Short mmCIF file of C-alpha atoms in Angstrom, two decimals:
data_model
loop_
_atom_site.label_atom_id
_atom_site.label_comp_id
_atom_site.label_asym_id
_atom_site.label_seq_id
_atom_site.Cartn_x
_atom_site.Cartn_y
_atom_site.Cartn_z
CA MET W 204 27.19 27.77 3.18
CA LYS W 205 29.21 24.71 4.17
CA TYR W 206 26.07 22.80 5.21
CA ILE W 207 25.07 22.63 1.54
CA PHE W 208 28.24 20.82 0.65
CA ASP W 209 28.02 18.64 3.79
CA LEU W 210 24.46 17.61 2.97
CA HIS W 211 25.47 16.86 -0.59
CA GLN W 212 28.41 14.75 0.61
CA THR W 213 26.24 12.87 3.09
CA MET W 214 23.74 12.05 0.37
CA LEU W 215 26.50 10.75 -1.87
CA GLU W 216 28.13 8.73 0.92
CA GLN W 217 24.82 7.15 1.92
CA ASN W 218 23.81 6.60 -1.73
CA LEU W 219 20.60 8.55 -1.23
CA ILE W 220 18.69 9.16 -4.44
CA LEU W 221 15.84 11.09 -2.85
CA VAL W 222 15.38 12.96 0.41
CA TYR W 223 12.22 14.80 1.41
CA GLU W 224 11.76 16.68 4.66
CA GLY W 225 8.64 18.61 5.58
CA GLU W 226 4.90 18.27 5.56
CA PHE W 227 3.41 14.98 4.35
CA THR W 228 0.12 14.90 2.47
CA GLN W 229 -1.45 12.67 -0.18
CA GLU W 230 -0.40 15.19 -2.86
CA ILE W 231 3.21 15.09 -1.68
CA THR W 232 3.06 11.30 -1.47
CA LYS W 233 2.06 11.21 -5.14
CA SER W 234 4.88 13.58 -6.11
CA VAL W 235 7.52 11.61 -4.21
CA LEU W 236 6.26 8.36 -5.75
CA ALA W 237 6.37 9.86 -9.23
CA MET W 238 9.96 11.07 -8.74
CA ALA W 239 11.12 7.70 -7.41
CA GLU W 240 9.34 5.89 -10.24
CA ARG W 241 10.99 8.09 -12.84
CA ASN W 242 14.37 7.46 -11.25
CA MET W 243 13.85 3.69 -11.36
CA ASP W 244 12.48 3.82 -14.90
CA SER W 245 15.39 5.85 -16.20
CA SER W 246 17.89 3.48 -14.60
CA GLY W 247 16.06 0.55 -16.22
CA GLU W 248 15.22 -1.14 -12.94
CA GLU W 249 13.57 -4.57 -13.16
CA SER W 250 9.79 -4.37 -12.91
CA THR W 251 9.45 -6.87 -10.03
CA ILE W 252 11.87 -4.84 -7.90
CA LYS W 253 10.27 -1.56 -8.97
CA ARG W 254 6.88 -2.80 -7.83
CA LYS W 255 8.19 -3.87 -4.42
CA VAL W 256 9.94 -0.55 -3.87
CA PHE W 257 6.79 1.33 -4.92
CA ASN W 258 4.71 -0.79 -2.59
CA VAL W 259 6.93 -0.20 0.45
CA MET W 260 7.17 3.52 -0.35
CA VAL W 261 3.38 3.90 -0.44
CA GLU W 262 2.88 2.22 2.92
CA CYS W 263 5.72 4.16 4.48
CA LEU W 264 4.51 7.53 3.15
CA GLN W 265 0.85 6.93 3.96
CA ASN W 266 1.82 5.82 7.47
CA ILE W 267 3.36 9.24 8.00
CA VAL W 268 0.40 11.05 6.43
CA LYS W 269 -2.03 9.17 8.67
CA HIS W 270 -0.12 8.92 11.93
CA ALA W 271 2.48 11.67 12.25
CA ASP W 272 -0.32 14.12 13.20
CA ASP W 273 -0.35 12.42 16.57
CA VAL W 274 2.13 14.97 17.79
CA GLU W 275 1.62 18.69 17.95
CA HIS W 276 3.57 21.03 15.68
CA ASN W 277 4.83 18.12 13.79
CA HIS W 278 3.71 17.82 10.27
CA SER W 279 7.40 17.55 9.79
CA ALA W 280 8.94 14.21 8.99
CA ILE W 281 11.68 12.83 6.77
CA PHE W 282 11.60 10.25 4.00
CA MET W 283 14.59 8.92 2.07
CA ILE W 284 15.39 6.37 -0.59
CA GLY W 285 18.86 4.91 -0.90
CA LYS W 286 20.07 2.83 -3.78
CA GLN W 287 23.07 0.56 -3.57
CA ASP W 288 24.38 -2.09 -5.91
CA ASN W 289 22.56 -4.85 -4.09
CA GLU W 290 19.56 -3.19 -2.48
CA TYR W 291 17.15 -0.28 -2.17
CA ILE W 292 16.66 1.25 1.27
CA ILE W 293 13.49 3.07 2.23
CA VAL W 294 13.84 5.12 5.39
CA SER W 295 11.43 7.32 7.28
CA GLY W 296 11.59 9.33 10.47
CA ASN W 297 8.78 11.10 12.27
CA PRO W 298 7.99 12.29 15.80
CA ILE W 299 5.48 10.31 17.83
CA ARG W 300 4.23 10.67 21.38
CA ARG W 301 6.40 8.84 23.86
CA ASN W 302 3.44 6.91 25.26
CA HIS W 303 2.91 5.35 21.82
CA VAL W 304 6.41 3.89 21.68
CA ALA W 305 5.76 0.69 23.63
CA SER W 306 2.78 -0.46 21.55
CA LEU W 307 4.50 0.40 18.28
CA LYS W 308 7.64 -1.46 19.36
CA GLU W 309 5.57 -4.47 20.34
CA LYS W 310 3.88 -4.50 16.94
CA LEU W 311 7.19 -4.28 15.05
CA ASP W 312 8.82 -6.96 17.23
CA GLN W 313 5.87 -9.27 16.61
CA ILE W 314 6.21 -8.75 12.84
CA ASN W 315 9.97 -9.31 13.00
CA SER W 316 9.50 -12.56 14.91
CA LEU W 317 7.45 -14.09 12.08
CA ASP W 318 8.58 -15.96 8.99
CA LYS W 319 6.97 -15.74 5.55
CA ASP W 320 4.00 -17.96 6.42
CA GLY W 321 3.57 -16.32 9.80
CA LEU W 322 3.33 -12.91 8.13
CA LYS W 323 0.81 -14.22 5.62
CA ASN W 324 -1.35 -15.58 8.43
CA LEU W 325 -1.10 -12.35 10.40
CA TYR W 326 -2.08 -10.38 7.27
CA LYS W 327 -5.14 -12.57 6.69
CA ASP W 328 -6.08 -12.41 10.34
CA ILE W 329 -5.95 -8.59 10.41
CA ILE W 330 -7.77 -8.09 7.10
CA LYS W 331 -10.61 -10.38 8.20
CA ASN W 332 -11.06 -9.00 11.68
CA THR W 333 -10.19 -5.31 11.57
CA GLU W 334 -12.26 -2.35 10.48
CA ILE W 335 -10.70 0.67 8.81
CA SER W 336 -9.66 3.09 11.56
CA ASP W 337 -10.86 6.69 11.71
CA LYS W 338 -7.44 7.61 10.36
CA GLY W 339 -8.14 5.46 7.32
CA GLY W 340 -5.61 2.74 8.04
CA ALA W 341 -6.21 -0.98 7.91
CA GLY W 342 -3.44 -1.82 10.41
CA LEU W 343 -1.67 -3.75 7.67
CA GLY W 344 1.05 -1.34 6.59
CA PHE W 345 4.03 -2.72 8.53
CA VAL W 346 3.01 -6.33 7.85
CA ASP W 347 2.84 -5.59 4.14
CA MET W 348 6.20 -3.80 4.19
CA ALA W 349 7.81 -6.80 5.89
CA ARG W 350 6.22 -9.19 3.37
CA LYS W 351 7.29 -7.20 0.32
CA SER W 352 10.78 -6.66 1.70
CA GLY W 353 11.33 -10.24 2.80
CA ARG W 354 13.60 -8.90 5.53
CA LYS W 355 13.28 -7.65 9.08
CA LEU W 356 12.11 -4.08 9.61
CA GLU W 357 14.86 -2.07 11.32
CA TYR W 358 13.70 0.61 13.70
CA ASP W 359 14.79 2.93 16.48
CA PHE W 360 13.18 5.47 18.80
CA LEU W 361 15.22 8.55 19.71
CA ASP W 362 14.37 10.88 22.56
CA MET W 363 13.55 14.42 21.48
CA GLU W 364 14.08 17.52 23.62
CA ASN W 365 10.37 18.33 23.78
CA GLY W 366 9.55 14.94 25.32
CA ASP W 367 8.39 13.23 22.13
CA SER W 368 10.15 10.36 20.41
CA PHE W 369 11.54 10.29 16.92
CA PHE W 370 10.56 7.04 15.21
CA CYS W 371 13.06 5.83 12.60
CA LEU W 372 12.14 2.98 10.27
CA LYS W 373 14.26 1.29 7.64
CA CYS W 374 13.10 -1.26 5.13
CA SER W 375 15.34 -2.78 2.47
CA ILE W 376 14.61 -4.52 -0.81
CA ALA W 377 17.16 -6.74 -2.49
CA ARG W 378 18.04 -5.90 -6.09
CA VAL W 379 19.33 -9.36 -6.91
CA MET T 103 -29.89 0.44 -13.17
CA GLU T 104 -27.45 3.34 -13.40
CA ILE T 105 -23.94 2.77 -14.64
CA LEU T 106 -21.10 3.56 -12.26
CA ASN T 107 -18.21 4.85 -14.32
CA LEU T 108 -15.11 6.37 -12.73
CA GLU T 109 -12.04 7.41 -14.69
CA GLY T 110 -8.79 6.09 -13.29
CA THR T 111 -6.28 8.55 -11.82
CA GLU T 112 -2.72 8.19 -10.56
CA ASP T 113 -4.04 7.09 -7.16
CA THR T 114 -7.52 5.71 -7.84
CA PRO T 115 -8.61 2.84 -10.09
CA LYS T 116 -10.84 2.93 -13.13
CA ILE T 117 -14.22 1.50 -12.28
CA ILE T 118 -17.03 0.42 -14.59
CA LEU T 119 -20.12 -1.25 -13.19
CA ASP T 120 -22.65 -1.68 -15.99
CA LYS T 121 -25.43 -4.17 -15.46
CA GLY T 122 -27.01 -3.70 -18.91
CA ASN T 123 -23.83 -4.53 -20.81
CA GLY T 124 -22.59 -7.01 -18.22
CA ILE T 125 -19.34 -5.13 -17.54
CA PHE T 126 -17.95 -5.19 -14.01
CA GLU T 127 -14.40 -3.95 -13.78
CA ILE T 128 -11.93 -2.44 -11.30
CA SER T 129 -8.52 -1.75 -12.82
CA GLY T 130 -5.37 0.31 -12.41
CA ARG T 131 -3.90 1.71 -9.23
CA SER T 132 -5.62 2.02 -5.90
CA LEU T 133 -3.96 4.10 -3.20
CA PRO T 134 -6.53 6.78 -2.36
CA GLU T 135 -6.13 8.94 0.70
CA ASP T 136 -9.44 7.68 2.06
CA SER T 137 -10.13 4.20 0.73
CA ALA T 138 -13.38 3.75 2.68
CA GLU T 139 -14.85 6.90 1.15
CA PHE T 140 -13.62 6.03 -2.33
CA TYR T 141 -15.12 2.51 -2.34
CA GLN T 142 -18.44 3.44 -0.71
CA PRO T 143 -20.22 4.12 -4.06
CA VAL T 144 -18.96 0.75 -5.33
CA LEU T 145 -20.35 -1.05 -2.29
CA ASP T 146 -23.64 0.85 -2.59
CA TRP T 147 -23.89 -0.08 -6.28
CA ILE T 148 -23.25 -3.77 -5.58
CA ASN T 149 -25.82 -3.83 -2.79
CA GLU T 150 -28.43 -2.40 -5.15
CA TYR T 151 -27.37 -4.80 -7.93
CA ALA T 152 -27.75 -7.72 -5.49
CA GLU T 153 -31.49 -7.12 -5.42
CA SER T 154 -31.90 -8.12 -9.08
CA PRO T 155 -28.58 -9.37 -10.48
CA ASN T 156 -27.88 -10.77 -13.94
CA PRO T 157 -27.97 -14.60 -14.15
CA SER T 158 -24.17 -14.53 -14.20
CA THR T 159 -21.65 -11.83 -13.23
CA ASP T 160 -18.02 -11.93 -14.34
CA PHE T 161 -16.37 -9.38 -12.09
CA MET T 162 -12.92 -8.35 -13.23
CA PHE T 163 -10.06 -7.10 -11.06
CA LYS T 164 -7.11 -5.95 -13.12
CA LEU T 165 -5.06 -4.04 -10.60
CA GLU T 166 -1.54 -2.91 -11.16
CA TYR T 167 -1.12 -1.91 -7.53
CA PHE T 168 -3.20 -1.43 -4.41
CA ASN T 169 -2.26 -0.26 -0.91
CA THR T 170 -3.20 -2.03 2.30
CA ALA T 171 -6.13 0.27 3.08
CA SER T 172 -7.55 -0.59 -0.37
CA SER T 173 -7.01 -4.30 0.24
CA LYS T 174 -9.42 -4.13 3.16
CA LEU T 175 -12.01 -2.47 0.91
CA ILE T 176 -11.41 -4.98 -1.89
CA LEU T 177 -12.27 -7.68 0.63
CA ASP T 178 -15.45 -5.73 1.48
CA VAL T 179 -16.33 -5.61 -2.25
CA LEU T 180 -15.74 -9.37 -2.55
CA SER T 181 -17.81 -10.00 0.58
CA ALA T 182 -20.68 -8.00 -0.92
CA LEU T 183 -20.43 -10.07 -4.12
CA GLU T 184 -20.41 -13.30 -2.11
CA ASP T 185 -24.15 -13.05 -1.47
CA ILE T 186 -24.99 -12.86 -5.19
CA ASP T 187 -25.60 -16.05 -7.18
CA GLY T 188 -23.57 -16.62 -10.34
CA VAL T 189 -20.61 -14.38 -9.50
CA ASN T 190 -17.24 -15.30 -10.90
CA ILE T 191 -14.08 -13.28 -10.12
CA LEU T 192 -11.58 -12.75 -12.93
CA TRP T 193 -8.32 -11.85 -11.20
CA TYR T 194 -5.76 -10.44 -13.63
CA PHE T 195 -2.10 -10.02 -12.81
CA HIS T 196 0.93 -9.07 -14.85
CA GLU T 197 2.76 -12.23 -15.81
CA ASP T 198 5.83 -11.38 -13.72
CA ASP T 199 3.88 -10.01 -10.76
CA GLU T 200 3.93 -12.82 -8.22
CA ASP T 201 2.79 -10.53 -5.42
CA MET T 202 -0.43 -9.65 -7.27
CA GLU T 203 -1.02 -13.32 -8.05
CA GLU T 204 -0.53 -14.21 -4.39
CA ALA T 205 -2.82 -11.36 -3.31
CA GLY T 206 -5.56 -12.84 -5.51
CA GLU T 207 -5.00 -16.29 -4.06
CA GLU T 208 -5.30 -14.90 -0.55
CA PHE T 209 -8.55 -13.12 -1.35
CA SER T 210 -9.90 -16.34 -2.90
CA GLU T 211 -9.19 -18.10 0.40
CA LEU T 212 -11.12 -15.46 2.35
CA VAL T 213 -14.41 -15.57 0.39
CA GLU T 214 -16.62 -18.30 -1.06
CA ILE T 215 -16.57 -17.18 -4.70
CA PRO T 216 -14.92 -18.93 -7.66
CA PHE T 217 -11.76 -17.14 -8.84
CA GLU T 218 -10.30 -17.44 -12.29
CA PHE T 219 -6.68 -16.28 -12.61
CA LYS T 220 -5.49 -14.63 -15.80
CA THR T 221 -2.24 -12.98 -16.83
CA TYR T 222 -1.78 -9.95 -19.05
#
């Protein structure tokens, strides 16, 4: 039973206020959003920060709903929210096919190379010129997350035993 | 012309499109699972309305939140309205919501329709 205590300790150490692991659907997205909203409401979080956190959470969760299916036997992903004195951290992890890593990395590096105006221009460029994909995405999720966060998107790709990659993404939002 | 009236939910906006009473409104939250499917009836309604529109159309957006997939569809709605004479967009945003204000400004730069900005 020690893993229960270990998990509990890890959550406390990392200041995690919410961890969800499992299947991701629109219904689960709504539930996770509602829980996080209640948490922020009850702690009296400022509405501007609450909106930014909500915004980043939606894009992060819907990214997983729309794209994590890419890999077989993997409806399983992880989503976490951490809350520290000076920032919120929104973290996700999901398996993707290894041959998708390069293009995803390129996209994230491009976003991270841009400043505020650069991101605005990229957003406008994509919204004007892109059709909604068959997965229902507009290709704007990461750009929007970077804009709302105002910081670089941190990411990593870890090799999995079955040959897939585990895509980790971290987005932070300042509380001050 | 038939009225399009959709109740808002936790992930879809309230929509009223009523030619007879001159009410055109999209408000609330928009983060549906399939934004293209959700907005199709709105686009269909506007395309029919475009055939015999009122002399003036004040179209109100009063959104608390929308996701990026919805933003693409909002641009499609605005583009459909662009071809109608006498359309005016009323873009509402909460007074401390700079992101929603900026989103409205960006849309106004992407289409040739007059925007009026209002706080609530």
